[in-house]
Coordinates of C-alpha atoms (C1' of nucleotides) in Angstrom, one line a residue:
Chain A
X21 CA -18.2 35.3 -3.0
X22 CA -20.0 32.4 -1.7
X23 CA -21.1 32.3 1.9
X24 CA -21.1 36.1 3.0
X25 CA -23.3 38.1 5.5
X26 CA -25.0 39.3 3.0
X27 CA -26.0 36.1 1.1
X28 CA -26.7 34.2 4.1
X29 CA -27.8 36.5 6.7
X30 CA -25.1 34.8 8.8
X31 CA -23.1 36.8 11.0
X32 CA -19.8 36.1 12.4
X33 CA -21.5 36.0 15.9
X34 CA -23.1 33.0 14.3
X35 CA -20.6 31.8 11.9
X36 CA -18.6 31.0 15.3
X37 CA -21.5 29.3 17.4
X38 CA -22.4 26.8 14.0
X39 CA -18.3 26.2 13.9
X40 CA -18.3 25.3 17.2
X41 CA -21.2 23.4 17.5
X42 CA -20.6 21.3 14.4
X43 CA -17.1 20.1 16.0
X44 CA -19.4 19.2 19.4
X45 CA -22.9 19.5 19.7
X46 CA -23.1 19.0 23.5
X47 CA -21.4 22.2 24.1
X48 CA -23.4 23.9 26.8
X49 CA -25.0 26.9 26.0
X50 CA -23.2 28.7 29.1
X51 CA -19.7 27.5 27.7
X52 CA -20.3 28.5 23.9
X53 CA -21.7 32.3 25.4
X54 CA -18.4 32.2 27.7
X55 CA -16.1 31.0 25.2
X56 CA -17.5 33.7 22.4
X57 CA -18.0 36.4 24.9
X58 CA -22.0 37.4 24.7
X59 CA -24.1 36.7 27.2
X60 CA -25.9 33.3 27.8
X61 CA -29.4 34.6 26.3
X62 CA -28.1 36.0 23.6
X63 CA -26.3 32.9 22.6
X64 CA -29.3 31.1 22.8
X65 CA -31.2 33.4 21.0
X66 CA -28.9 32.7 18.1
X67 CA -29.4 28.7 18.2
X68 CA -32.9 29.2 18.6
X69 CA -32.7 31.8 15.8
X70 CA -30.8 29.2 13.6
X71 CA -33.2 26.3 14.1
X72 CA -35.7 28.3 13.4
X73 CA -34.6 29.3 10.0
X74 CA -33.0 25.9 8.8
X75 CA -29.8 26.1 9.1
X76 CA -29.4 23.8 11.8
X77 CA -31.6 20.9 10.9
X78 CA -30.8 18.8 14.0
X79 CA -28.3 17.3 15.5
X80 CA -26.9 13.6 15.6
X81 CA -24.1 11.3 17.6
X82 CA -21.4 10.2 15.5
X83 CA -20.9 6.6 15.9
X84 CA -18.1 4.2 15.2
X85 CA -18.8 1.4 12.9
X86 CA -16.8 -0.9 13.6
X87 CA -17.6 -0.6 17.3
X88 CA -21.2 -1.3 16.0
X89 CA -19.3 -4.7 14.6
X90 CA -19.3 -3.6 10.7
X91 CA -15.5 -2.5 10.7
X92 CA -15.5 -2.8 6.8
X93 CA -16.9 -0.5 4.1
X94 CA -17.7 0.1 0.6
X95 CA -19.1 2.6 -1.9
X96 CA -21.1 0.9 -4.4
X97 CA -21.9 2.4 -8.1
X98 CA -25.4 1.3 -9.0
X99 CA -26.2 1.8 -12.7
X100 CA -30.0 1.6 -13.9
X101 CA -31.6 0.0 -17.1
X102 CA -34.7 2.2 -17.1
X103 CA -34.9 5.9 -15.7
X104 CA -38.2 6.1 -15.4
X105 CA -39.3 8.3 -12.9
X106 CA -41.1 5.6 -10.7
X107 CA -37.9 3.5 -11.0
X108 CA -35.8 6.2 -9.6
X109 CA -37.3 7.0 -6.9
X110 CA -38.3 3.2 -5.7
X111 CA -34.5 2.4 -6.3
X112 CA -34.0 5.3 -4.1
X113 CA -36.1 4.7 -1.1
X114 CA -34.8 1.2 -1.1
X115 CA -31.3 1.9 -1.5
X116 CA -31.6 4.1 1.5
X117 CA -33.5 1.0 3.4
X118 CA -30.8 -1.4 3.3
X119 CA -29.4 -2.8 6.2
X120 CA -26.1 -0.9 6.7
X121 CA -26.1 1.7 4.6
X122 CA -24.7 4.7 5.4
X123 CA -25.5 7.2 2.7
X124 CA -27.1 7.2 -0.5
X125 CA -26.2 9.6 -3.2
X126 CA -28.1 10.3 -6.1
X127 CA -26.0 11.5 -9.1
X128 CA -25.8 12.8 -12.7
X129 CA -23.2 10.6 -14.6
X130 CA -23.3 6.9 -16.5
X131 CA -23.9 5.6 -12.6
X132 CA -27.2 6.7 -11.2
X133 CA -26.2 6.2 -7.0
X134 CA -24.0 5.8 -4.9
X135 CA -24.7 4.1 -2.0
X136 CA -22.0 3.7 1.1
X137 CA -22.4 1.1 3.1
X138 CA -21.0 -0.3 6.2
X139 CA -20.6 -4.4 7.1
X140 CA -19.1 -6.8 9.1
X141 CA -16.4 -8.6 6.8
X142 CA -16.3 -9.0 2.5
X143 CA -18.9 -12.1 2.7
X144 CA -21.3 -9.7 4.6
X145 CA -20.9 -7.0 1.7
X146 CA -21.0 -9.9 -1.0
X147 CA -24.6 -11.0 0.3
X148 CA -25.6 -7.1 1.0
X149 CA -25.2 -6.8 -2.1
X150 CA -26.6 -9.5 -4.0
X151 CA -29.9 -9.5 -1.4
X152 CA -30.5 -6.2 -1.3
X153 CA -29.5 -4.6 -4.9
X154 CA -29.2 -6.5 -7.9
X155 CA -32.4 -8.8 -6.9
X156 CA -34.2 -5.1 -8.1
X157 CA -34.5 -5.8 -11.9
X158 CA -34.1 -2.4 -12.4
X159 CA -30.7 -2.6 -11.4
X160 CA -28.4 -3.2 -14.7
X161 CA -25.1 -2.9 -12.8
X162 CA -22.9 -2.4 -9.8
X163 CA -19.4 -2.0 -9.1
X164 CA -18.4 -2.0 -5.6
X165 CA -15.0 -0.4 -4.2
X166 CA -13.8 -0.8 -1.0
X167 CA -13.3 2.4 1.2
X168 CA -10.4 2.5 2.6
X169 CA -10.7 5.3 4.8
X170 CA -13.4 8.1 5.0
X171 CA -12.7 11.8 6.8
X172 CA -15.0 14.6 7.1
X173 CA -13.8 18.1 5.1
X174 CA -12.9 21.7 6.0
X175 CA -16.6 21.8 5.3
X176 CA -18.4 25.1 4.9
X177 CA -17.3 27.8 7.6
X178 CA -13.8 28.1 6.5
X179 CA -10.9 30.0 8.6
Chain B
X153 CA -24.6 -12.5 12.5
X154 CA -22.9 -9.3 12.2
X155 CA -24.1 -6.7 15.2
X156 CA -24.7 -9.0 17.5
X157 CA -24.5 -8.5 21.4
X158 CA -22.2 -11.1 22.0
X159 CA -20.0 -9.3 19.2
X160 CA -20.5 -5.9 20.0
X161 CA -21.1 -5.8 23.5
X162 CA -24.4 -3.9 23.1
X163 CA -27.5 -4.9 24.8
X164 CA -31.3 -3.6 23.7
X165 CA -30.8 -0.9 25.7
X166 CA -27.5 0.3 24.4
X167 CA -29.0 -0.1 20.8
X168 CA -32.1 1.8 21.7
X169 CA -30.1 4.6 23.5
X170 CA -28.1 5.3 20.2
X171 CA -31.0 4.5 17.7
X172 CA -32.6 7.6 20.0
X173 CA -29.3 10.1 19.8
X174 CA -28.6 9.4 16.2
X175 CA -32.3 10.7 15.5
X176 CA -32.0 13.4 17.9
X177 CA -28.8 14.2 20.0
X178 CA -30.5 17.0 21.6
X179 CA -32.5 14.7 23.2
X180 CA -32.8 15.3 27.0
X181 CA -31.6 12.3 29.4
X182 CA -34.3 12.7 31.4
X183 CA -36.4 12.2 28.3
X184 CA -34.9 9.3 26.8
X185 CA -34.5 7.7 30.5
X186 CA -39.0 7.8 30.7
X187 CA -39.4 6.8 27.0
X188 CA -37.2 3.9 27.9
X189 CA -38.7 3.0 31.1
X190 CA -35.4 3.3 33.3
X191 CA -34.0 5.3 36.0
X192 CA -32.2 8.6 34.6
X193 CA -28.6 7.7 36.5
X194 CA -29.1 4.6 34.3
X195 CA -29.3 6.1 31.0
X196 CA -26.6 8.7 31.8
X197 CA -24.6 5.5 32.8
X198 CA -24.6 3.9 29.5
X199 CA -24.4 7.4 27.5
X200 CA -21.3 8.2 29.5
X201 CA -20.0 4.1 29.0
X202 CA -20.9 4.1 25.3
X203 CA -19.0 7.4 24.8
X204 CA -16.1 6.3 26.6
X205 CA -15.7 2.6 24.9
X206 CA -16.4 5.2 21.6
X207 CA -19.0 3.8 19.8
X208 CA -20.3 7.3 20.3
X209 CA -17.7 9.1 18.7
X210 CA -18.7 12.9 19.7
X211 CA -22.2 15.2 18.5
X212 CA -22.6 17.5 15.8
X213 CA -25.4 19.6 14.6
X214 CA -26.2 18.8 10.8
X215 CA -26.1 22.3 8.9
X216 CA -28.0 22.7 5.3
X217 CA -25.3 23.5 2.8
X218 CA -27.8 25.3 0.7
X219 CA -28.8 28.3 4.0
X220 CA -25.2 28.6 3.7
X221 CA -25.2 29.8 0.5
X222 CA -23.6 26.7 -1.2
X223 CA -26.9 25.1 -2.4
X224 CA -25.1 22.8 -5.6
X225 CA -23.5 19.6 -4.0
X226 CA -21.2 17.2 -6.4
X227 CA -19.1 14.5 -5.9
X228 CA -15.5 14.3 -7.6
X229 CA -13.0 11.6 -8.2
X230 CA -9.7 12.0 -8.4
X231 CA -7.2 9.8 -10.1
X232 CA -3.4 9.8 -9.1
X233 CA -0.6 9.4 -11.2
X234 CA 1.8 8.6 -8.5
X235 CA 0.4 6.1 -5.8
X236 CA 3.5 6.8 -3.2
X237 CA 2.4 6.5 0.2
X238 CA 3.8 10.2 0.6
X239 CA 2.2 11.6 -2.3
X240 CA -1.3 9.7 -1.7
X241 CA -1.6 11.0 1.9
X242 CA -0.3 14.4 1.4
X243 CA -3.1 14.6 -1.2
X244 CA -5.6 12.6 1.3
X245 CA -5.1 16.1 3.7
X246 CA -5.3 18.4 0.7
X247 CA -8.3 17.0 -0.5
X248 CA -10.0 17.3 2.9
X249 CA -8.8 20.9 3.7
X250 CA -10.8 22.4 0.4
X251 CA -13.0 25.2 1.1
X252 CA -16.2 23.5 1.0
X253 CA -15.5 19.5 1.4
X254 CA -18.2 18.2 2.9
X255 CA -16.2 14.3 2.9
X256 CA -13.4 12.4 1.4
X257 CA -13.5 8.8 1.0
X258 CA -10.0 6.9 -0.2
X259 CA -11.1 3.9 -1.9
X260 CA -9.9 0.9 -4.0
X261 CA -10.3 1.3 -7.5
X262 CA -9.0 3.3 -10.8
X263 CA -10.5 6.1 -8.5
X264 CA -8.2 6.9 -5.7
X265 CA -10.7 9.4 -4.0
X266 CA -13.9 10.5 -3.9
X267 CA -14.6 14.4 -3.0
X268 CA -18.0 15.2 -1.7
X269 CA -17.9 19.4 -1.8
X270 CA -20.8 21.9 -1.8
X271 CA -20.0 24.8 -3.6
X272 CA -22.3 28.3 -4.8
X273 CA -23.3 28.0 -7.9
X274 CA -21.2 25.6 -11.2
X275 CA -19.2 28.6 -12.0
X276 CA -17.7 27.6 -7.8
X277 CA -17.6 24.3 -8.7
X278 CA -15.0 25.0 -11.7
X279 CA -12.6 27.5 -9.7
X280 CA -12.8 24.8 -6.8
X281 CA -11.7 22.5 -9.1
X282 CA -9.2 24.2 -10.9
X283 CA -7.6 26.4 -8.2
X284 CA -7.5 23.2 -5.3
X285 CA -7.3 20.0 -7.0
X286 CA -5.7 20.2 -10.3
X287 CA -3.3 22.5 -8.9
X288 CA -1.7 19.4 -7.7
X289 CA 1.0 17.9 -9.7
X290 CA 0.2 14.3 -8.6
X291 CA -3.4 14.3 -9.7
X292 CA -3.8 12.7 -13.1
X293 CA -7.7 13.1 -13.8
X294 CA -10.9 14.2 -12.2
X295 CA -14.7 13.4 -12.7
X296 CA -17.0 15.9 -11.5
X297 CA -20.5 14.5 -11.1
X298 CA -23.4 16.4 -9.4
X299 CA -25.4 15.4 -7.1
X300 CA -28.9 15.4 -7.3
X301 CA -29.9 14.5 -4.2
X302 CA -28.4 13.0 -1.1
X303 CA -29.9 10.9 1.9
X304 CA -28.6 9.0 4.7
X305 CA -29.3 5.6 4.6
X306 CA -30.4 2.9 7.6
X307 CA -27.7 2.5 9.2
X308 CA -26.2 0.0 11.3
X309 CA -28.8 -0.2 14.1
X310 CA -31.7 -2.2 12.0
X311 CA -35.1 -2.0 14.3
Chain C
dC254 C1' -25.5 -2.9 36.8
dT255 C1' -29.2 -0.2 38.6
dT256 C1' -31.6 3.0 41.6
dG257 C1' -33.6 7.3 44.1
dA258 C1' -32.6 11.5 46.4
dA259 C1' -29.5 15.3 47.3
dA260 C1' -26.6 18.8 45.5
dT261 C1' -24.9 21.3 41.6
dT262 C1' -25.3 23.3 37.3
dG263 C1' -27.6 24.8 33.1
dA264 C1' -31.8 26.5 30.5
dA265 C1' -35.9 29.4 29.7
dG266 C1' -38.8 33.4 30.4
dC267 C1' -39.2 38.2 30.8
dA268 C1' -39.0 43.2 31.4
dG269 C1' -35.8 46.9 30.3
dG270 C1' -32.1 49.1 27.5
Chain D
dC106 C1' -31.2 42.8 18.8
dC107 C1' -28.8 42.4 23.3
dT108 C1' -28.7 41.9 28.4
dG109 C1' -29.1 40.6 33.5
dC110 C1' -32.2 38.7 36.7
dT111 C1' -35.4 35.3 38.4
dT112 C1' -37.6 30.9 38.1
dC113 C1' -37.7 26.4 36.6
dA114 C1' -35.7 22.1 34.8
dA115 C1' -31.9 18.9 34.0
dT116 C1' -27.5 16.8 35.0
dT117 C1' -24.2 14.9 38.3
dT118 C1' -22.9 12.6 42.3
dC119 C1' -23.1 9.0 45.6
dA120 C1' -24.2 5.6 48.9
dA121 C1' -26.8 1.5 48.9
dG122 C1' -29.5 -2.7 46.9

DNA sequence: CTTGAAATTGAAGCAGG
DNA sequence: CCTGCTTCAATTTCAAG
C-alpha cells in the first residue's frame, strides 16, 4: 500500500497538520495545535520536523490569473527534432523562462513537454508562442489546446 | 500590454509583494515590509487588500510527492465518448477525487482531460487507472504518459 | 494611501517528564 | 518524543498626516 507509516515515516499526527496546511498555509501554529489537540510545541516540532526532512519544501500564495490580467490559458504540446541531451535540457530551462508560463512538464510520449501557460487574450498566446517557442530550431512542432478550466486533485493524503 | 497597472490595478509594490509570497509565503511581514523599504501597517495593508480583491487566492505549503511515498508522477488524458454537459462534469469531479490527482485540466481538443496523478510505483499507476478511470462507462480512451520531470515556470509576474 | 506607537497575539527556547 | 512555562518577536489596531 502506497503512502503508509511505515513507508513514509509519516504519522497520522502529521498526516493531519500537512492536510491542513496544504488547504491554508497561514494557519497559525496555536490554531493547527488547538484544532488537532497537541500542545503548541509539539505542533511545531512536527513542522519543523517536516521541513527539515523534505516533505514540506516551502510554501507559496495561490494567485488568480486572471486578476493578474491573463484570464486565458493553454497547454501547449512541444514536440522536438533532436533529443540530444543538450537540446533537452536548453528547451527545458527556456520553456520554463517564458513569460507566462505556469508549469512545464517534461514527458515520455511522441510530445517531449508540456508547457501551461497563462495570457491575456488568443493574440497574446498566438505571439507567446511564436516568440518564445518555435523561433528554437529545435522545436519541430506544437499544438496548443486551450484549457478550459484547471482544479487541483484529492491529491496525496486521502480520507 | 497585458499585466499592466492600469489593467490590473497593481502598482510596483503590489507586484513586488506577490513576486515575494509566491517565492516564500512564510515570509514574515515585518520582513518583507524592511526589504521593501515601507512601514509594516503598509505591507499588511496591501497583503490584507490583495487577498480580499483575490488576486491572492489563499497559501499552501508545496509537499514532495516522492517523501510521500508516491515518487512516479504521469500525466493522463482521457477521451470521452459522450460530451453531455452532465456526463462531462460528473467526470470533471471524478477525475479530480482520484486517490493521488495532483491536477485536472479540461481542455479543448480530441483530449477532453488531462490527469496529473502521483502514484507508488507503475504497478499504482495501472490499478489507478483501471479501478478509477476506466471504470467509467463514459470514458472512451486514455493515454498514460510519464513524467520525467516537472517545473514551474515564470509566471505572470515577469521582473 | 501611508505611518508610527500601543495593545494583543503568536512563536521560540528550554528544562523536565 | 511530548509538554508547560517563560521570554522574545510579530501582527493588529487605530488615530492622525
Amino acid at each position: 500500500m502506497a503512502g503508509t507509516q511505515a513507508e513514509t515515516g509519516l504519522d497520522p499526527l502529521d498526516r493531519a497538520i500537512l492536510l491542513a496546511l496544504v488547504e491554508d498555509a497561514s494557519t497559525t501554529n496555536k490554531a493547527l495545535a488547538r484544532r488537532l489537540g497537541v500542545a503548541e510545541s509539539t505542533c511545531a516540532y512536527r513542522v519543523r520536523a517536516l521541513r527539515r526532512r523534505g516533505v514540506i519544501r516551502g510554501a507559496t500564495v495561490r494567485l488568480d490569473p486572471a486578476a493578474l490580467g491573463s484570464p486565458v490559458q493553454a497547454m501547449i504540446k512541444v514536440r522536438l527534432g533532436s533529443h540530444s541531451h543538450e537540446h533537452v535540457n536548453t528547451l527545458y530551462d527556456a520553456l520554463a523562462a517564458v513569460p507566462g508560463a505556469l508549469q512545464v512538464f517534461h514527458v515520455a510520449g511522441a510530445d517531449d513537454f508540456y508547457l501551461h501557460v497563462a495570457a491575456a487574450d488568443a493574440l497574446a498566446l498566438r505571439d507567446l508562442v511564436l516568440n518564445h517557442i518555435t523561433t528554437h530550431r529545435v522545436v519541430r512542432q506544437t499544438e496548443t489546446h486551450l484549457v478550459f478550466d484547471h482544479r487541483e486533485g484529492a491529491g496525496l493524503l486521502p480520507r
